């Protein structure tokens, strides 16, 4: 058996010339033309033509579109799509160069944007100063002072933000603007054993002393003239006379029984705090007392910004300053007549700045800028309410000799906490 495949047979209609071509040939022959008859394609050409026709048919059935072929068996390949002017455009090296320059430009823009973001993060005022409605006074506040650990060596210097305090910025023009606010300003020192008491017992004495300062000078209810039950609950009922005296003073204020010796209160019918912040500056220390006793010393100034309860268009802010020095002891019940965990108040001094002298109704009455004091004349020496360089020790009656409270560093009298009894 032969392994040579039989030659492919052409189809009946595989001729490469049409009836029109035969008709044209016959017409030319009848007219005497000498044109040669169309040449019959070879069997191989007919096979190739048939295969191409089959491929065209398959493409049409698959939706791929019909290919067009020239007679003679070669495909008429479509010219590749090229953009206009492709032969006269820039060389590829130039195009790459342009892209490289564009990349370099965007890299430079990115660097500038990153530098700008860092600058705004470090100094937001570069952006916020240009926003509509921006209040520049809000950004002029000085950096917060570090916590005080001992008395400073002198009075604070001149403030950088001189100006009239407002409800939005009640500490403007005051050294207290750089003080910490609220209970967080009362920082406890590291406790250690002292006076025969353990480290934990000393830590308890420090913590309870802070709680007493907060309850008597920062509790909003007390500041509005309410009861001082939270402060009273921290004191030792075994201490003779203290709790009865405090309760009497709170119940029936008088010059000889003044609750302001222990707590800070304002008449809610007249004034309220301007905002929620009271500025605080001071420090706590402790030492060993007698055997079985630890003593905690507190020295703090509180600055209260106040506005009239019924403002009626009055935007003035008055600042009253209260400075308190006190010593509290925690006594070991095994060695003292004492209640475990309760404090005894053994020393207590207070000074008030910017208030009506000679009024003993249980409230501090501030004097607003521009107003003339209506209480008793101020006869004491002129003092700086922010000067914490000296102690209050030795003052038998903190309210005797009501002083003229005027800062000595460039703030006009009657400006907030300054009073001048001309």
Tab-separated table of C-alpha atoms in Angstrom:
chain	number	residue	atom	x	y	z
A	1	UNK	CA	0.000	0.000	0.000
A	2	UNK	CA	1.299	3.371	-0.966
A	3	UNK	CA	1.942	5.896	1.846
A	4	UNK	CA	1.876	8.860	-0.506
A	5	UNK	CA	-1.347	10.779	0.019
A	6	UNK	CA	-3.533	11.240	-3.063
A	7	UNK	CA	-3.500	14.668	-4.576
A	8	UNK	CA	-6.220	16.980	-3.348
A	9	UNK	CA	-9.123	17.317	-5.787
A	10	UNK	CA	-10.384	20.737	-6.541
A	11	UNK	CA	-14.044	21.566	-6.028
A	12	UNK	CA	-16.300	22.224	-8.961
A	13	UNK	CA	-16.563	25.913	-8.154
A	14	UNK	CA	-12.988	26.380	-7.087
A	15	UNK	CA	-12.037	28.155	-10.327
A	16	UNK	CA	-10.275	31.403	-9.716
A	17	UNK	CA	-12.073	33.260	-12.620
A	18	UNK	CA	-15.743	34.146	-12.843
A	19	UNK	CA	-18.446	33.912	-15.523
A	20	UNK	CA	-18.058	37.631	-16.153
A	21	UNK	CA	-14.424	37.083	-17.032
A	22	UNK	CA	-15.379	34.261	-19.500
A	23	UNK	CA	-18.044	36.446	-21.048
A	24	UNK	CA	-15.537	39.268	-21.496
A	25	UNK	CA	-13.102	36.829	-23.099
A	26	UNK	CA	-15.706	35.481	-25.534
A	27	UNK	CA	-16.810	39.028	-26.439
A	28	UNK	CA	-13.239	40.035	-27.151
A	29	UNK	CA	-12.701	36.918	-29.265
A	30	UNK	CA	-15.845	37.601	-31.338
A	31	UNK	CA	-14.698	41.184	-31.950
A	32	UNK	CA	-11.342	39.898	-33.156
A	33	UNK	CA	-9.276	40.667	-30.156
A	34	UNK	CA	-6.166	38.686	-29.602
A	35	UNK	CA	-6.349	38.432	-25.880
A	36	UNK	CA	-5.408	35.113	-24.507
A	37	UNK	CA	-8.031	33.202	-22.596
A	38	UNK	CA	-7.790	33.323	-18.842
A	39	UNK	CA	-5.363	30.829	-17.557
A	40	UNK	CA	-6.836	28.040	-15.523
A	41	UNK	CA	-5.275	28.062	-12.068
A	42	UNK	CA	-3.368	25.072	-10.928
A	43	UNK	CA	-4.882	22.506	-8.632
A	44	UNK	CA	-2.722	23.748	-5.717
A	45	UNK	CA	-3.909	27.344	-6.269
A	46	UNK	CA	-7.505	26.176	-6.285
A	47	UNK	CA	-6.929	24.304	-3.008
A	48	UNK	CA	-5.445	27.418	-1.394
A	49	UNK	CA	-8.324	29.579	-2.667
A	50	UNK	CA	-10.846	27.109	-1.299
A	51	UNK	CA	-9.210	27.118	2.132
A	52	UNK	CA	-9.222	30.894	2.229
A	53	UNK	CA	-12.922	30.969	1.350
A	54	UNK	CA	-13.587	28.501	4.173
A	55	UNK	CA	-11.686	30.712	6.622
A	56	UNK	CA	-13.766	33.718	5.500
A	57	UNK	CA	-16.960	31.808	6.069
A	58	UNK	CA	-15.838	30.687	9.522
A	59	UNK	CA	-14.940	34.264	10.477
A	60	UNK	CA	-18.384	35.476	9.416
A	61	UNK	CA	-20.109	32.769	11.454
A	62	UNK	CA	-18.072	33.696	14.575
A	63	UNK	CA	-18.932	37.418	14.234
A	64	UNK	CA	-15.335	38.408	13.577
A	65	UNK	CA	-16.187	40.231	10.343
A	66	UNK	CA	-15.421	39.350	6.760
A	67	UNK	CA	-11.916	39.497	5.433
A	68	UNK	CA	-11.405	40.870	1.971
A	69	UNK	CA	-9.030	39.139	-0.397
A	70	UNK	CA	-7.654	40.023	-3.743
A	71	UNK	CA	-7.957	37.459	-6.468
A	72	UNK	CA	-4.773	35.591	-6.949
A	73	UNK	CA	-4.686	34.095	-3.426
A	74	UNK	CA	-2.798	36.854	-1.454
A	75	UNK	CA	-4.473	38.711	1.382
A	76	UNK	CA	-4.905	42.441	1.104
A	77	UNK	CA	-3.520	43.316	4.523
A	78	UNK	CA	-4.919	46.567	5.958
A	79	UNK	CA	-2.410	49.318	6.640
A	80	UNK	CA	-1.561	49.630	10.343
A	81	UNK	CA	-3.314	52.510	12.134
A	82	UNK	CA	-0.837	55.244	12.901
A	83	UNK	CA	-1.343	58.717	14.349
A	84	UNK	CA	-1.168	61.635	11.929
A	85	UNK	CA	2.334	62.969	11.508
A	86	UNK	CA	3.946	59.877	12.935
A	87	UNK	CA	6.715	59.989	10.403
A	88	UNK	CA	7.516	63.631	11.183
A	89	UNK	CA	7.049	63.532	15.004
A	90	UNK	CA	9.828	63.678	17.606
A	91	UNK	CA	12.178	60.793	17.992
A	92	UNK	CA	11.438	58.357	20.790
A	93	UNK	CA	14.436	59.625	22.682
A	94	UNK	CA	12.870	63.122	22.719
A	95	UNK	CA	9.525	61.741	23.861
A	96	UNK	CA	11.182	59.877	26.702
A	97	UNK	CA	13.010	63.052	27.596
A	98	UNK	CA	9.741	64.979	27.836
A	99	UNK	CA	8.220	62.337	30.041
A	100	UNK	CA	11.309	62.450	32.190
A	101	UNK	CA	11.000	66.229	32.542
A	102	UNK	CA	7.349	65.893	33.460
A	103	UNK	CA	8.229	63.316	36.098
A	104	UNK	CA	10.878	65.662	37.457
A	105	UNK	CA	8.370	68.515	37.617
A	106	UNK	CA	5.816	66.457	39.548
A	107	UNK	CA	8.529	65.233	41.900
A	108	UNK	CA	9.438	68.845	42.671
A	109	UNK	CA	5.766	69.694	43.265
A	110	UNK	CA	5.494	66.732	45.635
A	111	UNK	CA	8.516	67.874	47.628
A	112	UNK	CA	7.105	71.401	47.949
A	113	UNK	CA	3.723	70.029	49.064
A	114	UNK	CA	5.365	67.785	51.657
A	115	UNK	CA	7.392	70.700	53.050
A	116	UNK	CA	4.226	72.813	53.244
A	117	UNK	CA	2.367	70.087	55.144
A	118	UNK	CA	5.201	69.753	57.647
A	119	UNK	CA	5.323	73.534	58.144
A	120	UNK	CA	1.561	73.693	58.799
A	121	UNK	CA	1.807	70.764	61.227
A	122	UNK	CA	4.564	72.507	63.177
A	123	UNK	CA	2.953	75.946	63.009
A	124	UNK	CA	-0.795	75.688	62.271
A	125	UNK	CA	-1.162	79.461	62.398
A	126	UNK	CA	0.400	79.636	58.917
A	127	UNK	CA	-2.890	78.229	57.654
A	128	UNK	CA	-5.418	79.130	60.348
A	129	UNK	CA	-4.455	82.813	60.363
A	130	UNK	CA	-5.797	83.038	56.827
A	131	UNK	CA	-9.126	81.348	57.475
A	132	UNK	CA	-12.248	83.546	57.589
A	133	UNK	CA	-13.333	84.413	61.123
A	134	UNK	CA	-10.045	83.306	62.665
A	135	UNK	CA	-9.343	84.738	66.119
A	136	UNK	CA	-5.627	85.488	66.385
A	137	UNK	CA	-5.863	85.750	70.186
A	138	UNK	CA	-6.572	82.024	70.375
A	139	UNK	CA	-3.144	81.220	68.923
A	140	UNK	CA	-1.189	83.764	70.963
A	141	UNK	CA	-1.377	81.792	74.209
A	142	UNK	CA	2.077	81.170	75.706
A	143	UNK	CA	3.432	77.690	76.227
A	144	UNK	CA	2.242	75.947	79.367
A	145	UNK	CA	4.565	76.283	82.341
A	146	UNK	CA	6.081	73.130	83.820
A	147	UNK	CA	4.613	71.979	87.098
A	148	UNK	CA	5.716	73.978	90.125
A	149	UNK	CA	7.745	72.047	92.691
A	150	UNK	CA	8.749	74.917	95.006
A	151	UNK	CA	8.122	78.619	95.440
A	152	UNK	CA	9.455	80.715	92.547
A	153	UNK	CA	12.207	83.229	93.168
A	154	UNK	CA	10.154	86.242	92.130
A	155	UNK	CA	6.954	87.600	90.636
A	156	UNK	CA	6.096	86.706	87.045
A	157	UNK	CA	7.375	89.045	84.375
A	158	UNK	CA	5.363	91.119	81.959
A	159	UNK	CA	2.858	89.156	79.924
A	160	UNK	CA	3.179	89.066	76.137
A	161	UNK	CA	-0.571	89.042	75.488
A	162	UNK	CA	-1.749	92.391	76.821
A	163	UNK	CA	-5.391	93.095	76.190
A	164	UNK	CA	-8.836	93.077	77.674
A	165	UNK	CA	-10.129	89.655	78.715
A	166	UNK	CA	-13.208	88.397	76.896
A	167	UNK	CA	-15.635	85.561	77.421
A	168	UNK	CA	-13.848	83.594	74.726
A	169	UNK	CA	-10.397	84.412	76.167
A	170	UNK	CA	-10.961	85.199	79.867
A	171	UNK	CA	-7.262	84.915	80.809
A	172	UNK	CA	-5.985	87.346	78.194
A	173	UNK	CA	-3.416	89.699	79.700
A	174	UNK	CA	-2.898	87.495	82.751
A	175	UNK	CA	0.144	85.420	83.753
A	176	UNK	CA	-2.348	82.654	84.551
A	177	UNK	CA	-2.864	82.124	80.843
A	178	UNK	CA	0.190	79.880	80.843
A	179	UNK	CA	-0.917	77.994	83.972
A	180	UNK	CA	-2.504	74.586	83.902
A	181	UNK	CA	-6.222	74.353	84.529
A	182	UNK	CA	-8.430	72.415	86.890
A	183	UNK	CA	-7.607	69.381	88.988
A	184	UNK	CA	-4.868	68.266	86.576
A	185	UNK	CA	-2.790	71.240	87.744
A	186	UNK	CA	-2.469	69.687	91.204
A	187	UNK	CA	0.404	67.290	90.678
A	188	UNK	CA	1.269	64.788	93.400
A	189	UNK	CA	4.901	64.246	94.330
A	190	UNK	CA	6.302	60.735	94.468
A	191	UNK	CA	5.347	59.139	97.768
A	192	UNK	CA	7.769	57.400	100.115
A	193	UNK	CA	7.543	56.180	103.689
A	194	UNK	CA	7.684	58.934	106.325
A	195	UNK	CA	6.820	59.444	109.985
A	196	UNK	CA	6.408	55.759	110.614
A	197	UNK	CA	3.805	55.479	107.847
A	198	UNK	CA	4.280	53.319	104.775
A	199	UNK	CA	4.678	54.537	101.227
A	200	UNK	CA	1.057	53.605	100.496
A	201	UNK	CA	-0.185	55.541	103.523
A	202	UNK	CA	1.796	58.617	102.469
A	203	UNK	CA	0.361	58.282	98.937
A	204	UNK	CA	-3.105	58.180	100.512
A	205	UNK	CA	-2.397	61.380	102.457
A	206	UNK	CA	-1.265	63.141	99.263
A	207	UNK	CA	-4.254	61.924	97.281
A	208	UNK	CA	-6.757	62.935	99.960
A	209	UNK	CA	-5.188	66.390	100.250
A	210	UNK	CA	-5.628	66.908	96.512
A	211	UNK	CA	-9.238	65.731	96.791
A	212	UNK	CA	-9.835	68.303	99.524
A	213	UNK	CA	-8.359	71.125	97.408
A	214	UNK	CA	-10.516	70.125	94.451
A	215	UNK	CA	-13.682	69.738	96.521
A	216	UNK	CA	-13.264	73.094	98.259
A	217	UNK	CA	-11.951	75.226	95.367
A	218	UNK	CA	-12.895	73.616	92.052
A	219	UNK	CA	-16.175	71.772	92.587
A	220	UNK	CA	-18.726	73.619	90.371
A	221	UNK	CA	-21.488	73.069	92.927
A	222	UNK	CA	-19.424	74.671	95.695
A	223	UNK	CA	-18.358	77.556	93.449
A	224	UNK	CA	-22.034	78.266	92.788
A	225	UNK	CA	-22.678	78.590	96.514
A	226	UNK	CA	-23.730	75.000	97.179
A	227	UNK	CA	-22.846	72.720	100.047
A	228	UNK	CA	-19.320	71.463	100.608
A	229	UNK	CA	-20.183	67.938	101.678
A	230	UNK	CA	-17.403	66.423	99.555
A	231	UNK	CA	-14.740	68.456	101.361
A	232	UNK	CA	-16.224	67.849	104.809
A	233	UNK	CA	-16.304	64.095	104.213
A	234	UNK	CA	-12.499	64.005	103.913
A	235	UNK	CA	-11.892	65.513	107.357
A	236	UNK	CA	-11.433	63.572	110.565
A	237	UNK	CA	-14.486	63.831	112.822
A	238	UNK	CA	-12.133	63.153	115.744
A	239	UNK	CA	-10.510	66.583	115.277
A	240	UNK	CA	-12.126	68.833	117.891
A	241	UNK	CA	-14.234	71.773	116.721
A	242	UNK	CA	-13.216	71.777	113.044
A	243	UNK	CA	-16.241	70.164	111.430
A	244	UNK	CA	-18.759	71.934	113.697
A	245	UNK	CA	-17.129	75.292	112.882
A	246	UNK	CA	-17.153	74.664	109.138
A	247	UNK	CA	-20.788	73.564	109.165
A	248	UNK	CA	-21.786	76.645	111.149
A	249	UNK	CA	-19.910	78.975	108.787
A	250	UNK	CA	-21.552	77.423	105.735
A	251	UNK	CA	-24.963	77.553	107.354
A	252	UNK	CA	-24.756	81.066	108.901
A	253	UNK	CA	-21.895	83.113	107.423
A	254	UNK	CA	-20.496	85.939	109.529
A	255	UNK	CA	-17.210	87.712	109.995
A	256	UNK	CA	-16.285	85.434	112.896
A	257	UNK	CA	-17.580	82.361	111.068
A	258	UNK	CA	-16.578	82.847	107.467
A	259	UNK	CA	-16.868	79.819	105.139
A	260	UNK	CA	-14.447	81.492	102.717
A	261	UNK	CA	-11.675	80.595	105.121
A	262	UNK	CA	-12.183	76.989	103.962
A	263	UNK	CA	-14.010	76.988	100.618
A	264	UNK	CA	-14.397	79.254	97.582
A	265	UNK	CA	-17.939	80.369	96.729
A	266	UNK	CA	-19.585	83.026	94.558
A	267	UNK	CA	-23.125	84.337	94.635
A	268	UNK	CA	-24.878	82.548	91.724
A	269	UNK	CA	-27.389	85.387	91.487
A	270	UNK	CA	-24.613	87.802	90.569
A	271	UNK	CA	-21.768	86.007	88.769
A	272	UNK	CA	-20.888	82.771	87.007
A	273	UNK	CA	-17.663	81.391	85.624
A	274	UNK	CA	-16.670	82.544	82.139
A	275	UNK	CA	-16.200	79.092	80.651
A	276	UNK	CA	-15.295	75.903	82.447
A	277	UNK	CA	-11.650	76.516	83.296
A	278	UNK	CA	-10.116	77.688	86.555
A	279	UNK	CA	-6.366	78.254	86.309
A	280	UNK	CA	-4.278	76.709	89.093
A	281	UNK	CA	-0.650	77.099	90.135
A	282	UNK	CA	1.149	75.649	93.147
A	283	UNK	CA	2.733	72.558	94.626
A	284	UNK	CA	2.435	69.860	97.282
A	285	UNK	CA	5.181	68.666	99.612
A	286	UNK	CA	5.231	66.301	102.574
A	287	UNK	CA	7.396	65.475	105.551
A	288	UNK	CA	7.335	63.381	108.696
A	289	UNK	CA	5.462	64.757	111.664
A	290	UNK	CA	5.572	63.139	115.036
A	291	UNK	CA	5.708	59.375	115.278
A	292	UNK	CA	2.848	57.872	113.339
A	293	UNK	CA	2.115	61.084	111.444
A	294	UNK	CA	2.800	62.489	107.961
A	295	UNK	CA	2.231	66.157	107.135
A	296	UNK	CA	1.209	67.379	103.673
A	297	UNK	CA	1.797	71.057	102.830
A	298	UNK	CA	-0.232	72.642	100.016
A	299	UNK	CA	0.288	76.105	98.496
A	300	UNK	CA	-1.979	76.908	95.540
A	301	UNK	CA	-3.364	79.949	93.746
A	302	UNK	CA	-6.691	79.687	91.902
A	303	UNK	CA	-7.722	82.199	89.229
A	304	UNK	CA	-11.481	82.474	88.586
A	305	UNK	CA	-12.724	84.324	85.463
A	306	UNK	CA	-16.229	85.657	86.137
A	307	UNK	CA	-19.038	87.354	84.226
A	308	UNK	CA	-22.355	88.742	85.333
A	309	UNK	CA	-25.114	86.151	85.556
A	310	UNK	CA	-27.481	88.459	83.666
A	311	UNK	CA	-25.086	89.987	81.179
A	312	UNK	CA	-27.534	92.199	79.258
A	313	UNK	CA	-24.822	93.007	76.756
A	314	UNK	CA	-22.104	93.382	79.387
A	315	UNK	CA	-19.114	91.438	78.080
A	316	UNK	CA	-16.699	92.397	80.853
A	317	UNK	CA	-14.707	89.701	82.608
A	318	UNK	CA	-13.482	90.003	86.205
A	319	UNK	CA	-10.754	87.738	87.550
A	320	UNK	CA	-10.622	86.886	91.241
A	321	UNK	CA	-7.555	85.131	92.660
A	322	UNK	CA	-7.599	82.988	95.781
A	323	UNK	CA	-4.348	81.743	97.259
A	324	UNK	CA	-4.494	79.052	99.920
A	325	UNK	CA	-1.799	77.566	102.137
A	326	UNK	CA	-2.724	74.652	104.333
A	327	UNK	CA	-1.185	71.743	106.161
A	328	UNK	CA	-3.042	68.471	106.546
A	329	UNK	CA	-1.953	65.438	108.531
A	330	UNK	CA	-2.727	61.775	108.279
A	331	UNK	CA	-2.424	60.116	111.689
A	332	UNK	CA	-1.931	56.483	112.555
A	333	UNK	CA	-5.017	55.445	114.619
A	334	UNK	CA	-2.758	53.100	116.574
A	335	UNK	CA	-0.827	56.068	117.971
A	336	UNK	CA	-3.315	58.946	117.750
A	337	UNK	CA	-6.974	59.575	118.402
A	338	UNK	CA	-7.820	59.574	114.733
A	339	UNK	CA	-10.097	58.002	112.158
A	340	UNK	CA	-8.336	55.775	109.658
A	341	UNK	CA	-7.941	57.406	106.229
A	342	UNK	CA	-9.262	60.808	107.356
A	343	UNK	CA	-7.296	64.075	107.375
A	344	UNK	CA	-6.797	66.693	110.050
A	345	UNK	CA	-6.501	70.348	109.021
A	346	UNK	CA	-3.781	71.809	111.216
A	347	UNK	CA	-2.833	75.049	109.398
A	348	UNK	CA	-5.007	77.152	107.121
A	349	UNK	CA	-4.273	80.566	105.532
A	350	UNK	CA	-5.920	82.292	102.576
A	351	UNK	CA	-5.582	85.529	100.618
A	352	UNK	CA	-8.161	86.955	98.206
A	353	UNK	CA	-7.546	89.365	95.333
A	354	UNK	CA	-10.151	91.489	93.532
A	355	UNK	CA	-13.121	91.270	95.859
A	356	UNK	CA	-15.349	93.609	97.807
A	357	UNK	CA	-13.815	94.234	101.216
A	358	UNK	CA	-15.861	94.001	104.386
A	359	UNK	CA	-18.635	91.754	103.008
A	360	UNK	CA	-19.251	88.593	105.058
A	361	UNK	CA	-22.226	86.870	103.457
A	362	UNK	CA	-20.293	83.724	102.610
A	363	UNK	CA	-19.542	84.733	99.001
A	364	UNK	CA	-16.658	86.393	97.169
A	365	UNK	CA	-17.915	89.463	95.305
A	366	UNK	CA	-15.554	90.418	92.453
A	367	UNK	CA	-15.093	93.985	91.211
A	368	UNK	CA	-15.470	94.327	87.445
A	369	UNK	CA	-13.215	96.526	85.307
A	370	UNK	CA	-14.386	100.108	85.409
A	371	UNK	CA	-16.587	99.647	88.489
A	372	UNK	CA	-15.942	101.377	91.799
A	373	UNK	CA	-15.790	99.021	94.808
A	374	UNK	CA	-18.823	99.411	97.067
A	375	UNK	CA	-17.442	97.554	100.083
A	376	UNK	CA	-15.102	98.825	102.755
A	377	UNK	CA	-12.076	100.796	101.521
A	378	UNK	CA	-8.934	98.829	100.771
A	379	UNK	CA	-6.318	99.871	103.330
A	380	UNK	CA	-3.634	97.233	102.951
A	381	UNK	CA	-0.469	97.417	100.857
A	382	UNK	CA	-0.534	97.106	97.100
A	383	UNK	CA	0.214	93.515	96.151
A	384	UNK	CA	0.658	91.418	93.037
A	385	UNK	CA	-1.910	88.601	93.111
A	386	UNK	CA	0.307	86.429	90.897
A	387	UNK	CA	3.441	86.788	92.988
A	388	UNK	CA	3.997	83.411	94.635
A	389	UNK	CA	7.565	84.014	95.774
A	390	UNK	CA	6.658	84.549	99.456
A	391	UNK	CA	4.471	82.500	101.768
A	392	UNK	CA	1.322	83.617	103.625
A	393	UNK	CA	2.663	82.320	106.919
A	394	UNK	CA	2.061	84.522	109.918
A	395	UNK	CA	-1.213	86.021	108.682
A	396	UNK	CA	-3.536	85.604	111.659
A	397	UNK	CA	-6.551	86.757	109.659
A	398	UNK	CA	-6.153	86.460	105.905
A	399	UNK	CA	-8.880	89.047	105.312
A	400	UNK	CA	-7.689	91.700	107.739
A	401	UNK	CA	-6.227	94.792	106.126
A	402	UNK	CA	-7.971	94.251	102.771
A	403	UNK	CA	-5.249	95.201	100.307
A	404	UNK	CA	-5.119	97.063	97.032
A	405	UNK	CA	-4.638	94.322	94.479
A	406	UNK	CA	-2.695	95.795	91.597
A	407	UNK	CA	-0.182	94.028	89.423
A	408	UNK	CA	3.140	95.775	89.200
A	409	UNK	CA	4.030	94.851	85.648
A	410	UNK	CA	2.251	97.143	83.271
A	411	UNK	CA	-1.450	96.342	83.577
A	412	UNK	CA	-3.716	99.315	84.152
A	413	UNK	CA	-5.505	99.460	87.526
A	414	UNK	CA	-9.126	98.317	87.511
A	415	UNK	CA	-8.200	95.871	84.777
A	416	UNK	CA	-9.651	92.592	85.988
A	417	UNK	CA	-8.074	91.814	89.326
A	418	UNK	CA	-6.585	95.255	90.079
A	419	UNK	CA	-8.333	97.589	92.525
A	420	UNK	CA	-7.208	101.092	93.418
A	421	UNK	CA	-8.948	102.872	96.287
A	422	UNK	CA	-8.190	106.467	95.257
